[in-house]
Amino acid sequence: MSTDAAPTWPAEFADRYRAAGHWRGETFGGMLRRRAEAHPDRIAVVDPVAGHRWSYAELDRRADRLAAGFLARDIAKGDRVVVHLPNVAEFFEVIFALFRIGALPVFALPAHRETEIRYFCEFTGAVAYVISAEHAGYDYRELAARTRAEVPALRHVFVATGDPGGFESLADVAEAPAGAPADVAEEPAGGDGPRPHELAFLQLSGGSTGVPKLIPRTHDDYIYSLRGSNEICGVDENSVYLCALPAAHNFPLSSPGSLGTLYAGGRVVLCPRPSPDAAFPLIERERVTVTGLVPPLALLWIAAAPGTAHDLSSLDVLLVGGAKFSEEAARRVGPALGCTLQQVFGMAEGLVNYTRLDDPVETIVTTQGRPISPDDEILVVDDEDHEVVPGMTGHLLTRGPYTIRGYWNAPEHNARSFTDDGFYRTGDIVRVTTTGHLVVEGRAKDQINRGGEKIAAEEVENHILAHPSVHDANVVAEPDPYLGERVCAYVILRPGADPLKALAVKRFVRERGLAAYKIPDRVEFVDAFPQTGVGKVSKKDLRAAAAGGTPLSPGT
Ligand code: AMP
Ligand code: DBH
């Protein structure tokens, strides 16, 4: 499978982004080398559980050794490697090793299970899969064994931390055999090494289709988003970023996240869990200055902060995003945590908006920020793609120097998700204020945003439909005071089928090996679905019913 399958920017745009100084011809491998040369002894990554405190020189050396080990195992430029790690230091060792080779990490989340992992491996034609032995009570080696049995093209499973069982440990890979090519390209020297305009990795989309889509990001475009984010969020070499959300997610990876912090020469502290009991002691001990949370976690932190014995005074900035943060909660961040709130409205496909540190408080608490770049193009359109009157609500379309022009190997989705002139259809409903800030007013895509975790309704529907007793299923969001939204499934049983309990549907979906956050929180059995005028299922009415507005009477 060729990586040419990623649509890219037309030359006139690429030239413009280079001329503007957005794309500066850096690679991730080169970036780490430069930092290690400039300040070898500064601490880059702290992993408090393992007790690691790796300097820039150490991370750089480890990435080189591991890259040599990967090359010796025939992992080559352009190969895909599914990286499925919790918040451990080895996450950075692995991805920088892959960046150096030009192999592409595919960023799975710790919550993903067999169904998602098998799909990522199969769809990307991955040659290797990297796990930790165990995390949060789950054994990833068993998942790896099942995946390997089903995906013959997967040549390697590497275990980054813990007992490797029957697989190869990452430490062994890093012990490259003598004579192995240790000299890996870290710069676009004209050889075979990765070049700045080429793909660096595949990020995942929350999506709205039956299976997740893969997002091809280049060194040039992603590094620009890091540099822009650092400037807006005040991240520099003195910053200490607490990575509390799953490290591979686009928000904690890049907004400004761990990679932004490493770009700046700062320090990344990995938090094994995002709850206050894990995070607050680390904030105190490591003098954390900045972190990012999804709204439900921000609520937890706000509630826990006043009673904590831990000193949180080093915290300057809290970024909150991934889902809409309510104005009331936003107002409580400053008083409770003693830091500045930055709302962030971003997407793994590209565009990221931030409120600015010096925005008036009213702007910070009532908007989701404005774009990173002066070259981010924002269009707000009606259902016919006509621009709405400024200030009115409509569909957000965007194009720019770090927003993809198409998903990886998905021509049909691309025809729907991008306009002919290359704008990405975000699926978000927004309005733009007179100051150019965006306010997220809703969503047109068939997706549930469960506290920042995105769930494509169609994906869950397909799993429920696989149950032999199910005739039809529709999945919608139902409001939840804590998560914002939860997953509600409406199910019609087959005539004559044995009656099912809600619990049995949930168990069925779980046993199909799906991430826990996608399993319906509520299952309702109905005789029929409400219909629109032309006889389609009315998700609007189902959502209203789930919200408790209009009960669905049997037979409606
Ligand atoms: P993904 O495309 O999976 O990376 O998810 C990005 C989506 O998350 C956006 O298109 C929005 O729907 C949602 N999102 C992210 N940040 C915010 C925010 N601050 N407020 C509202 N929605 C958000
Ligand atoms: O939800 C997201 O995907 C997201 C949120 C905030 C994101 O990708 C980002 C910032 O970069």
CSV table of N, CA and C in Angstrom, one decimal, residues 6 30 37 61 67 70 96 104 159 205 212 299 324 376 390 411 416 437 446 460 490 514 544 555:
chain,number,residue,atom,x,y,z
A,6,ALA,N,-2.1,9.6,0.3
A,6,ALA,CA,-2.5,10.8,1.1
A,6,ALA,C,-2.5,12.0,0.2
A,30,GLY,N,15.3,15.6,13.3
A,30,GLY,CA,16.3,16.7,13.3
A,30,GLY,C,16.0,17.6,14.5
A,37,GLU,N,21.7,18.7,21.0
A,37,GLU,CA,23.0,19.4,20.9
A,37,GLU,C,23.0,20.7,21.7
A,61,ARG,N,19.7,9.7,22.2
A,61,ARG,CA,20.5,8.4,22.1
A,61,ARG,C,19.6,7.2,22.0
A,67,ALA,N,16.0,3.1,16.7
A,67,ALA,CA,15.9,3.2,15.2
A,67,ALA,C,16.8,2.2,14.5
A,70,PHE,N,15.2,-1.2,14.9
A,70,PHE,CA,14.0,-1.3,14.0
A,70,PHE,C,14.5,-1.6,12.6
A,96,PHE,N,10.1,8.8,18.3
A,96,PHE,CA,11.2,9.5,17.7
A,96,PHE,C,12.1,8.5,16.9
A,104,LEU,N,6.0,5.2,9.9
A,104,LEU,CA,4.9,6.1,10.4
A,104,LEU,C,4.2,5.5,11.6
A,159,VAL,N,7.2,-5.2,23.0
A,159,VAL,CA,6.6,-4.8,24.3
A,159,VAL,C,7.6,-3.8,25.0
A,205,SER,N,-9.0,9.8,13.5
A,205,SER,CA,-10.2,10.7,13.6
A,205,SER,C,-11.2,10.1,14.4
A,212,PRO,N,-12.9,4.2,11.8
A,212,PRO,CA,-12.2,5.4,11.9
A,212,PRO,C,-11.4,5.7,10.7
A,299,LEU,N,-13.7,19.7,35.4
A,299,LEU,CA,-14.7,19.9,36.5
A,299,LEU,C,-14.2,19.1,37.8
A,324,LYS,N,-17.2,20.9,24.2
A,324,LYS,CA,-17.6,22.3,24.7
A,324,LYS,C,-17.5,22.4,26.2
A,376,ASP,N,-4.8,30.4,8.3
A,376,ASP,CA,-6.0,29.5,8.5
A,376,ASP,C,-7.2,30.2,7.9
A,390,PRO,N,-22.0,37.4,8.2
A,390,PRO,CA,-21.0,37.3,9.4
A,390,PRO,C,-21.7,37.4,10.7
A,411,PRO,N,-10.6,7.7,-0.7
A,411,PRO,CA,-11.1,8.7,-1.8
A,411,PRO,C,-12.6,8.9,-1.6
A,416,ARG,N,-16.5,13.5,0.2
A,416,ARG,CA,-17.6,14.0,1.1
A,416,ARG,C,-17.1,15.0,2.1
A,437,HIS,N,-13.3,35.3,17.1
A,437,HIS,CA,-13.3,34.1,17.9
A,437,HIS,C,-14.4,33.2,17.5
A,446,ASP,N,-22.7,12.9,12.5
A,446,ASP,CA,-23.4,11.9,13.3
A,446,ASP,C,-22.4,11.3,14.3
A,460,VAL,N,-21.0,2.1,16.2
A,460,VAL,CA,-21.7,1.4,17.2
A,460,VAL,C,-22.9,0.7,16.7
A,490,TYR,N,-31.1,3.1,20.5
A,490,TYR,CA,-32.5,2.6,20.3
A,490,TYR,C,-32.5,1.4,19.4
A,514,LEU,N,-14.6,-3.8,21.7
A,514,LEU,CA,-14.7,-2.4,21.3
A,514,LEU,C,-14.2,-1.6,22.5
A,544,ALA,N,-34.1,14.1,20.7
A,544,ALA,CA,-35.0,14.7,21.6
A,544,ALA,C,-35.6,13.8,22.6
A,555,GLY,N,-44.7,2.2,18.7
A,555,GLY,CA,-45.4,2.3,17.4
A,555,GLY,C,-45.2,3.6,16.7
